[in-house]
Coordinates of C-alpha atoms in Angstrom, one line a residue:
D1 CA 0.0 0.0 0.0
R2 CA 2.3 2.8 -1.3
A3 CA -0.3 5.5 -0.5
A4 CA -0.3 4.4 3.2
L5 CA 3.5 4.4 3.3
D6 CA 3.6 7.9 1.7
A7 CA 1.1 9.1 4.2
L8 CA 3.3 7.8 7.0
V9 CA 6.4 9.6 5.7
V10 CA 4.5 12.9 5.1
A11 CA 2.8 12.7 8.5
N12 CA 6.2 12.5 10.3
Q13 CA 8.1 15.3 8.6
R14 CA 7.8 18.8 7.1
D15 CA 9.7 19.9 4.1
N16 CA 11.4 22.8 5.9
E17 CA 12.6 20.7 8.8
P18 CA 15.1 17.8 9.2
G19 CA 13.6 14.6 7.9
L20 CA 13.8 10.9 7.3
S21 CA 14.3 8.3 4.6
V22 CA 12.8 4.8 4.6
A23 CA 13.4 1.9 2.3
I24 CA 11.7 -1.5 2.1
S25 CA 12.9 -4.7 0.4
I26 CA 10.9 -7.9 -0.2
D27 CA 12.8 -11.0 -1.4
G28 CA 15.9 -9.0 -1.9
E29 CA 14.2 -6.5 -4.3
L30 CA 13.6 -2.8 -3.5
A31 CA 9.9 -2.5 -2.9
Y32 CA 9.6 1.1 -1.6
H33 CA 11.8 4.1 -1.0
G34 CA 10.4 7.4 0.4
W35 CA 11.9 10.4 2.0
A36 CA 11.0 13.9 3.2
G37 CA 12.6 16.9 4.9
Q38 CA 15.9 18.6 4.7
A39 CA 19.3 17.0 4.8
N40 CA 20.9 20.4 5.6
L41 CA 18.8 23.3 6.9
E42 CA 21.6 25.9 6.5
H43 CA 22.0 25.3 2.8
H44 CA 18.4 24.2 2.0
V45 CA 19.5 20.8 0.7
P46 CA 16.6 18.3 0.7
I47 CA 17.0 14.6 1.6
D48 CA 17.0 12.4 -1.5
A49 CA 17.6 8.8 -2.5
D50 CA 21.4 9.1 -2.0
T51 CA 21.5 10.9 1.3
R52 CA 23.8 9.2 3.9
F53 CA 23.2 9.1 7.6
A54 CA 25.2 8.0 10.6
I55 CA 23.6 4.6 11.6
A56 CA 25.1 4.7 15.1
S57 CA 24.4 1.5 17.1
I58 CA 23.2 -0.5 14.1
S59 CA 26.9 -0.8 13.6
K60 CA 27.0 -3.3 16.4
Q61 CA 25.5 -6.1 14.3
F62 CA 28.3 -5.8 11.8
T63 CA 30.8 -6.2 14.6
A64 CA 28.9 -9.2 15.9
F65 CA 28.8 -10.8 12.5
A66 CA 32.6 -10.3 12.1
I67 CA 33.1 -12.0 15.4
M68 CA 30.8 -14.9 14.5
A69 CA 32.7 -15.3 11.2
L70 CA 36.0 -15.6 13.1
V71 CA 34.5 -18.1 15.5
E72 CA 33.3 -20.2 12.5
E73 CA 36.8 -20.0 11.1
G74 CA 38.2 -21.3 14.4
T75 CA 40.1 -18.1 15.2
L76 CA 38.5 -17.6 18.6
S77 CA 35.8 -19.0 20.9
L78 CA 32.7 -17.2 22.3
D79 CA 33.7 -18.3 25.8
Q80 CA 37.3 -17.2 25.6
P81 CA 38.3 -14.7 28.3
V82 CA 38.8 -11.3 26.7
H83 CA 42.0 -10.6 28.7
E84 CA 43.7 -13.4 26.8
I85 CA 43.5 -11.3 23.7
I86 CA 43.7 -7.8 25.3
P87 CA 46.0 -8.2 28.4
E88 CA 45.7 -4.5 29.2
L89 CA 42.2 -5.2 30.6
E90 CA 41.9 -5.9 34.3
V91 CA 41.5 -9.6 35.2
R92 CA 38.1 -9.8 36.9
P93 CA 37.1 -12.4 39.6
V94 CA 34.5 -13.7 37.0
P95 CA 36.3 -13.6 33.7
V96 CA 34.7 -11.5 31.0
T97 CA 34.3 -13.5 27.8
I98 CA 33.6 -12.7 24.2
R99 CA 30.0 -13.8 24.7
H100 CA 29.6 -11.3 27.6
L101 CA 30.7 -8.5 25.3
L102 CA 28.3 -9.5 22.6
N103 CA 25.3 -9.7 25.0
H104 CA 26.0 -6.6 27.1
T105 CA 26.5 -8.7 30.2
S106 CA 30.2 -7.9 30.9
G107 CA 29.6 -5.5 33.7
L108 CA 32.4 -3.3 32.4
R109 CA 31.8 0.4 32.7
E110 CA 30.3 2.0 29.7
A111 CA 32.8 3.9 27.5
N112 CA 30.7 6.9 26.5
S113 CA 29.7 7.5 30.1
L114 CA 33.4 7.5 31.1
L115 CA 34.1 9.9 28.3
L116 CA 31.4 12.2 29.6
L117 CA 33.0 12.2 33.0
S118 CA 36.3 13.1 31.5
G119 CA 34.7 16.1 29.7
Q120 CA 34.1 14.5 26.3
S121 CA 30.9 13.8 24.3
D122 CA 29.7 13.0 20.8
L123 CA 30.5 16.6 20.1
S124 CA 34.1 16.1 21.0
P125 CA 36.7 14.8 18.4
V126 CA 37.4 11.6 20.3
K127 CA 39.2 8.8 18.5
Q128 CA 39.1 5.0 19.0
A129 CA 42.5 4.9 20.8
Q130 CA 41.4 7.5 23.4
S131 CA 38.3 5.6 24.3
L132 CA 40.1 2.2 24.5
D133 CA 42.8 3.8 26.7
L134 CA 40.1 4.9 29.1
I135 CA 38.6 1.4 29.1
Y136 CA 41.9 -0.2 29.8
R137 CA 42.6 2.0 32.8
Q138 CA 39.4 0.9 34.6
R139 CA 39.5 -1.1 37.9
G140 CA 36.3 -2.7 39.1
G141 CA 33.0 -2.4 37.3
N142 CA 29.3 -2.2 37.5
F143 CA 28.6 -5.8 38.3
S144 CA 30.1 -9.3 37.9
A145 CA 30.0 -10.7 34.4
G146 CA 26.8 -12.6 33.5
V147 CA 24.7 -11.3 36.4
R148 CA 22.6 -8.9 34.5
Q149 CA 22.3 -7.2 31.1
E150 CA 23.2 -3.5 30.8
Y151 CA 23.5 -1.8 27.4
S152 CA 27.2 -0.8 26.9
N153 CA 29.3 0.5 24.0
T154 CA 32.4 -0.7 25.8
G155 CA 31.9 -4.3 24.7
Y156 CA 31.6 -3.6 21.1
Q157 CA 34.6 -1.2 21.0
L158 CA 36.6 -4.1 22.6
L159 CA 35.2 -6.5 20.0
A160 CA 36.5 -4.2 17.2
E161 CA 39.9 -4.2 18.9
I162 CA 39.8 -8.0 19.1
I163 CA 39.1 -8.3 15.4
E164 CA 42.1 -6.1 14.7
R165 CA 44.5 -8.0 17.0
L166 CA 43.4 -11.4 15.7
T167 CA 43.4 -10.6 12.0
G168 CA 46.2 -8.0 11.8
Q169 CA 43.8 -5.9 9.8
P170 CA 42.2 -2.6 10.7
Y171 CA 38.6 -3.0 11.7
P172 CA 37.2 -0.6 9.0
Q173 CA 39.2 -2.5 6.3
F174 CA 38.0 -5.9 7.6
L175 CA 34.4 -4.8 7.2
Q176 CA 35.1 -3.4 3.8
D177 CA 36.7 -6.6 2.6
R178 CA 34.5 -9.1 4.2
I179 CA 31.0 -7.4 4.2
F180 CA 30.6 -4.1 2.3
E181 CA 32.5 -4.9 -0.9
P182 CA 31.2 -8.4 -1.4
L183 CA 27.6 -7.2 -0.9
G184 CA 28.0 -4.2 -3.1
M185 CA 27.3 -1.7 -0.3
S186 CA 29.1 1.1 -2.1
Q187 CA 27.7 3.9 0.1
T188 CA 28.7 2.3 3.4
F189 CA 31.9 2.7 5.3
V190 CA 33.3 3.1 8.9
R191 CA 34.1 6.6 9.8
T192 CA 37.4 6.9 11.7
E193 CA 38.3 10.6 11.7
P194 CA 36.7 13.5 13.6
G195 CA 35.5 16.2 11.2
Q196 CA 35.8 13.9 8.2
V197 CA 34.1 15.4 5.1
I198 CA 31.6 12.9 3.8
E199 CA 29.8 13.3 0.5
N200 CA 26.0 13.4 0.7
L201 CA 26.0 13.1 4.5
A202 CA 22.9 14.7 6.2
A203 CA 23.5 17.1 9.1
G204 CA 22.2 16.2 12.5
Y205 CA 19.8 18.5 14.4
R206 CA 18.2 18.8 17.8
P207 CA 14.8 20.7 18.4
Q208 CA 15.2 23.7 20.6
R209 CA 12.9 26.7 21.3
G210 CA 10.6 26.2 18.3
G211 CA 13.5 25.7 15.9
F212 CA 16.6 23.5 15.6
T213 CA 20.3 23.6 16.7
S214 CA 23.1 21.7 15.0
H215 CA 23.9 18.4 16.7
P216 CA 26.8 16.8 14.7
V217 CA 28.8 13.8 15.5
L218 CA 32.5 14.5 15.9
S219 CA 33.5 11.4 17.9
A220 CA 35.1 8.8 15.7
T221 CA 35.0 5.6 17.8
Y222 CA 33.9 2.4 16.1
G223 CA 32.8 -1.2 16.7
S224 CA 29.8 0.1 18.8
T225 CA 29.0 2.9 16.3
G226 CA 30.8 4.7 13.4
I227 CA 29.2 3.3 10.3
V228 CA 27.8 5.7 7.7
S229 CA 25.2 4.3 5.2
T230 CA 22.0 4.8 3.3
P231 CA 18.7 3.0 3.7
R232 CA 19.1 1.2 0.4
D233 CA 22.6 0.0 1.3
L234 CA 21.4 -1.1 4.7
L235 CA 18.6 -3.2 3.0
V236 CA 21.3 -5.1 1.2
W237 CA 22.8 -6.1 4.6
G238 CA 19.3 -7.0 5.9
D239 CA 18.5 -9.1 2.9
A240 CA 21.9 -11.0 3.2
L241 CA 21.0 -11.9 6.8
N242 CA 17.5 -12.9 5.9
S243 CA 18.6 -15.1 3.0
G244 CA 21.9 -16.4 4.6
T245 CA 23.8 -15.4 1.5
I246 CA 26.7 -14.1 3.6
G247 CA 28.7 -15.9 6.2
G248 CA 27.0 -19.3 5.9
A249 CA 24.3 -21.0 7.8
E250 CA 26.3 -21.5 11.0
V251 CA 27.1 -17.8 11.2
I252 CA 23.5 -16.8 10.6
K253 CA 22.4 -19.3 13.2
A254 CA 24.9 -17.9 15.7
M255 CA 23.7 -14.4 15.1
E256 CA 20.1 -15.3 16.0
T257 CA 20.9 -17.4 19.0
R258 CA 19.6 -15.8 22.2
S259 CA 21.6 -16.1 25.4
S260 CA 20.6 -16.2 29.0
L261 CA 21.9 -14.7 32.3
A262 CA 23.5 -16.8 35.0
S263 CA 20.1 -16.9 36.7
G264 CA 18.5 -18.5 33.6
R265 CA 16.6 -15.4 32.5
R266 CA 16.5 -15.2 28.7
L267 CA 17.9 -12.1 27.0
I268 CA 16.1 -10.1 24.3
A269 CA 19.2 -8.3 23.0
T270 CA 21.9 -10.4 21.6
N271 CA 24.7 -10.0 19.0
G272 CA 23.7 -6.4 18.0
Q273 CA 20.1 -7.3 17.5
E274 CA 16.9 -7.6 19.5
Y275 CA 14.3 -10.4 19.1
R276 CA 10.6 -9.4 19.2
R277 CA 7.4 -11.3 18.5
F278 CA 5.4 -8.7 16.7
R279 CA 1.7 -9.5 16.1
G280 CA 2.4 -13.1 15.3
V281 CA 5.7 -12.8 13.4
D282 CA 9.3 -13.1 14.5
T283 CA 11.4 -10.0 14.0
W284 CA 15.0 -9.0 14.5
S285 CA 15.9 -5.3 14.9
H286 CA 18.2 -2.7 16.3
G287 CA 18.2 1.1 16.5
G288 CA 20.9 3.7 16.5
S289 CA 21.1 7.2 18.2
T290 CA 24.1 9.5 18.0
G291 CA 24.1 13.3 17.8
G292 CA 21.0 14.3 15.8
F293 CA 20.9 11.0 13.9
R294 CA 18.3 8.3 14.5
S295 CA 18.2 4.9 12.6
F296 CA 16.4 1.6 12.8
L297 CA 16.8 -1.7 10.9
L298 CA 13.9 -4.2 11.1
R299 CA 14.0 -7.6 9.6
V300 CA 11.3 -10.3 9.2
P301 CA 13.4 -13.3 8.1
A302 CA 10.4 -15.6 7.5
E303 CA 8.8 -13.1 5.1
R304 CA 12.2 -12.0 3.6
I305 CA 11.4 -8.4 4.4
S306 CA 13.8 -5.7 5.6
I307 CA 12.9 -2.1 6.6
A308 CA 15.6 0.5 7.0
V309 CA 14.7 3.9 8.6
M310 CA 17.1 6.8 9.0
G311 CA 16.5 10.4 10.2
N312 CA 18.5 13.5 11.2
R313 CA 16.5 14.9 14.1
S314 CA 17.0 13.7 17.6
D315 CA 13.3 13.6 18.5
F316 CA 12.5 11.1 15.7
L317 CA 10.9 8.0 17.2
K318 CA 12.5 5.7 14.8
A319 CA 11.5 2.3 16.2
A320 CA 7.8 3.3 16.5
F321 CA 7.9 4.5 12.9
A322 CA 9.6 1.3 11.7
F323 CA 7.0 -0.9 13.3
K324 CA 4.2 1.3 11.8
V325 CA 5.8 0.7 8.4
A326 CA 5.9 -3.1 9.1
S327 CA 2.2 -2.9 10.0
V328 CA 1.5 -1.6 6.5
V329 CA 3.8 -4.0 4.6
L330 CA 2.6 -7.0 6.5
S331 CA -1.1 -6.0 6.8
D332 CA -2.4 -9.2 5.3
R333 CA -0.2 -11.4 7.4
L334 CA -0.3 -9.9 10.9
E335 CA -2.5 -11.1 13.7
T336 CA -5.1 -8.6 14.7
E337 CA -3.7 -6.3 17.3
Q338 CA -5.4 -7.3 20.5
V339 CA -6.2 -4.6 23.0
A340 CA -6.7 -6.6 26.2
A341 CA -9.7 -5.4 28.2
F342 CA -8.8 -4.3 31.7
V343 CA -10.4 -2.5 34.6
P344 CA -8.1 0.2 35.9
E345 CA -6.7 -0.8 39.3
R346 CA -7.8 1.3 42.2
G347 CA -7.2 1.6 45.9
A348 CA -5.1 -1.1 47.6
A349 CA -4.7 -3.0 44.3
L350 CA -2.2 -0.3 43.3
D351 CA 0.0 -1.1 46.3
R352 CA 1.7 -3.9 44.4
Y353 CA 3.6 -1.2 42.4
V354 CA 4.3 1.2 45.3
G355 CA 8.0 1.4 46.1
D356 CA 11.4 2.8 45.1
Y357 CA 13.1 1.7 41.9
R358 CA 16.7 2.3 40.7
L359 CA 17.1 3.2 37.1
F360 CA 20.7 4.2 37.3
A361 CA 23.2 5.0 40.1
G362 CA 21.8 8.0 41.9
V363 CA 18.6 7.9 39.8
V364 CA 15.8 6.4 42.0
F365 CA 12.1 6.9 41.4
S366 CA 9.3 6.6 43.9
L367 CA 5.9 5.3 43.1
R368 CA 3.3 6.1 45.7
R369 CA -0.5 5.7 46.0
Q370 CA -2.8 8.7 46.6
G371 CA -6.3 7.3 46.9
D372 CA -7.1 5.6 43.6
E373 CA -4.1 7.1 41.8
L374 CA -0.5 5.9 41.4
T375 CA 2.0 8.8 41.4
F376 CA 5.6 9.1 40.1
A377 CA 8.4 11.3 41.6
S378 CA 12.1 11.4 42.1
F379 CA 13.0 9.7 45.4
G380 CA 12.5 12.3 48.1
G381 CA 11.0 14.8 45.6
E382 CA 8.0 16.9 46.6
Q383 CA 6.4 17.1 43.1
A384 CA 4.6 13.9 42.1
T385 CA 3.0 13.2 38.8
P386 CA -0.2 11.2 38.6
L387 CA 0.1 8.2 36.2
R388 CA -2.6 7.1 33.8
Q389 CA -3.0 3.4 33.6
I390 CA -3.3 2.3 30.0
A391 CA -3.2 -1.5 30.4
R392 CA -2.7 -4.1 33.1
G393 CA 0.5 -3.2 34.9
V394 CA 1.3 -0.4 32.3
F395 CA 1.2 3.3 33.2
E396 CA 1.8 6.2 30.8
L397 CA 4.4 8.7 32.0
D398 CA 5.1 11.0 28.9
P399 CA 2.8 10.5 25.9
S400 CA 4.8 12.8 23.6
A401 CA 7.9 10.5 24.0
E402 CA 5.8 7.4 24.3
L403 CA 7.4 6.7 27.7
R404 CA 5.7 4.1 29.8
L405 CA 6.3 2.3 33.1
E406 CA 5.6 -1.4 32.9
F407 CA 5.5 -4.1 35.6
C408 CA 5.8 -7.7 34.6
D409 CA 7.5 -9.5 37.4
L410 CA 5.6 -10.0 40.7
A411 CA 6.8 -11.8 43.8
E412 CA 4.5 -12.3 46.8
G413 CA 2.1 -9.8 45.3
R414 CA 4.7 -7.0 44.8
A415 CA 6.5 -5.8 41.7
T416 CA 10.2 -6.7 41.8
E417 CA 11.1 -4.5 38.8
M418 CA 9.9 -1.5 36.9
R419 CA 10.5 -1.4 33.2
W420 CA 11.3 2.0 31.8
Q421 CA 9.8 1.5 28.3
I422 CA 10.9 4.0 25.7
S423 CA 8.5 4.0 22.7
D424 CA 9.3 0.8 20.8
D425 CA 13.0 1.0 21.3
G426 CA 13.0 -1.3 24.3
F427 CA 13.2 -0.9 28.0
I428 CA 15.6 -0.2 30.8
P429 CA 15.1 -2.5 33.8
A430 CA 14.8 -0.6 37.2
P431 CA 14.8 -3.1 40.1
R432 CA 13.0 -2.4 43.3
V433 CA 15.4 -1.1 46.0
T434 CA 15.1 -0.4 49.7
M435 CA 16.0 3.2 50.6
Q436 CA 16.6 4.7 54.0
P437 CA 14.7 7.9 55.0
I438 CA 16.4 11.1 53.8
P439 CA 18.8 12.2 56.5
Q440 CA 17.5 15.2 58.5
T441 CA 20.6 15.7 60.7
P442 CA 22.7 18.8 60.2
L443 CA 25.5 18.3 57.6
D444 CA 29.1 19.1 58.6
T445 CA 30.5 20.1 55.2
S446 CA 34.1 20.4 56.6
E447 CA 34.2 16.5 56.8
L448 CA 33.6 16.3 53.0
T449 CA 35.2 19.2 51.3
G450 CA 38.5 18.8 49.6
A451 CA 40.2 17.5 46.4
Y452 CA 39.7 13.9 45.2
F453 CA 41.8 12.1 42.5
S454 CA 40.8 9.2 40.2
E455 CA 43.6 7.0 39.0
T456 CA 41.5 5.5 36.3
L457 CA 40.2 8.8 34.8
Q458 CA 43.4 10.8 35.7
Q459 CA 41.2 13.5 37.0
V460 CA 40.8 15.7 40.1
V461 CA 37.4 16.9 41.3
S462 CA 36.8 19.4 44.1
V463 CA 34.1 19.2 46.8
Y464 CA 33.5 22.6 48.3
D465 CA 31.1 24.5 50.6
L466 CA 29.1 27.3 49.1
Q467 CA 26.7 29.0 51.6
G468 CA 26.3 25.9 53.6
E469 CA 25.7 23.6 50.6
I470 CA 28.0 21.0 49.1
W471 CA 29.1 21.6 45.6
L472 CA 31.1 19.5 43.1
R473 CA 33.4 20.9 40.5
T474 CA 34.5 18.3 37.9
G475 CA 37.5 18.2 35.6
D476 CA 35.6 19.9 32.7
A477 CA 35.2 23.1 34.9
R478 CA 31.5 22.4 35.5
S479 CA 30.0 22.9 39.0
V480 CA 26.8 21.5 40.4
A481 CA 25.1 21.7 43.8
L482 CA 24.6 18.4 45.6
E483 CA 21.8 17.2 47.9
R484 CA 22.1 14.4 50.5
Y485 CA 19.5 11.7 50.0
Q486 CA 21.1 8.8 51.9
P487 CA 23.8 8.9 54.6
D488 CA 27.0 10.1 52.9
I489 CA 25.4 9.7 49.5
F490 CA 24.6 12.8 47.4
R491 CA 23.0 13.6 44.0
P492 CA 23.0 16.7 41.8
R493 CA 20.3 19.3 42.3
S494 CA 20.3 20.0 38.5
A495 CA 21.3 18.4 35.3
S496 CA 24.8 17.0 35.6
R497 CA 27.1 14.3 34.1
V498 CA 27.6 13.1 37.7
Q499 CA 24.6 11.3 39.1
K500 CA 25.8 10.0 42.4
L501 CA 28.7 10.9 44.8
E502 CA 29.2 8.6 47.8
F503 CA 31.7 9.4 50.5
V504 CA 33.6 6.4 52.2
R505 CA 34.9 6.6 55.7
N506 CA 37.6 4.7 57.5
E507 CA 37.3 3.0 60.9
N508 CA 37.8 6.4 62.6
G509 CA 35.0 8.0 60.7
H510 CA 37.2 10.1 58.5
V511 CA 36.4 10.4 54.8
T512 CA 39.2 8.7 52.8
H513 CA 37.7 8.6 49.3
A514 CA 34.6 9.1 47.2
L515 CA 32.8 6.9 44.7
L516 CA 31.5 8.8 41.7
S517 CA 28.8 7.3 39.4
T518 CA 27.0 8.3 36.2
S519 CA 24.6 6.3 34.1
L520 CA 26.2 3.0 33.2
A521 CA 29.5 3.7 35.0
D522 CA 29.2 3.0 38.7
N523 CA 31.5 3.6 41.7
I524 CA 34.6 5.1 40.2
E525 CA 37.0 5.6 43.1
Y526 CA 38.4 9.1 43.8
R527 CA 41.0 9.1 46.5
R528 CA 41.1 12.1 48.8
I529 CA 44.4 13.9 48.3
D530 CA 44.1 17.1 50.3
A531 CA 44.3 15.2 53.6
E532 CA 47.6 13.5 52.9

């Protein structure tokens, strides 16, 4: 139904704004390609059939495929400890294996989060070697390998390095020789230089104050990201995976083999892809987000269908759009979308969800009941938002971002976990935690103020008193006021790259060091140096 597809494209973009491009293949043949909007607002360049985009984390499945090909050739094993190949990495009590890197279960601190703490971002000209050096210097981690799944770019940057060390070939060239060139993906390559001039590349944008600001990508890390492509080129890759025309049957089988945690819990994300059962059909997909670029590749192998979506505005809900496209393409084969009838829970029935849930270090949300309503707030916060229940165990938090809170796991009548569901992009698990009451005793700031040094980040931060409040100044010359929300644990009062600061005392009660955390990088030790 081309008219329906055209209507979807037009409904999502305006000609004078950043836009999107979507392509669909069936049985390896291009069935549809539509686009709308501007590739470059400053120069009034519209998106066209040849516009390139940064595909961000879709790059991960190319890295996973390369690893599986090396496994099939006998070059390495999925259960091989990573430090055997990269001895610069810390030897952990539970060895981190290749499989852990592929499935985001390594527990290693996330590279981009570490870069943020060191003052870098996707707007910084960071190269692969800088990011790897930061990873190698880490001691400790977020959790023991295999305990839980936590999305991380670290694993895939290390996988790219493993490919280079085992083959003696640069990762970008390996992909060029083994994937891009054999498949005829002439518009696809790995970007390795910050500020690299790329023909037909769209500019990235972020909505702001009724208009847009430029949001480019200067970081040139790879393995986890870094690939530039077009929707039509990406379809070639999707078709090759659907048909098994690349790598062989064993490699394709390995790519689509889901793993489990040590607890036995089966994982959704694996090998740079996510499995979903969508209205009666099996799908594999993955999205990408970097700077102002958003992308999504959706495959339906049994139907030999691939859908590639790319856009250049940061508010583009690419996964939701891709599944809407799939609904049109598969309209005669999909099961009828069932909207389960439910009676909104009221009163004491809502108590099963009441509690505190940890999304990231220092980011704890509280769900409370007020009469017949469930409310949402930051832990200890005074302003609570009423939640509208839209299904059994599902509550709407932000309709514009399609952000929902979902509860699936109950034990003894209480939810054990809250799922932070972001549109159709997937969810972040937020386990239930037990919090102590917010301390009300006076704070002696002199016990905490001083300079603290991190060996792993090679960075000094300062904790200081300003009008009776504790402030933190980080290595990028940014300062933020902190508030105490647990004994000796603080969080920022406003937006900050730092999300938690915990002070650690010795047996005499003196503060000897601090543990600093941000999203996906927990408990980095900063030793107090002013007291020596």
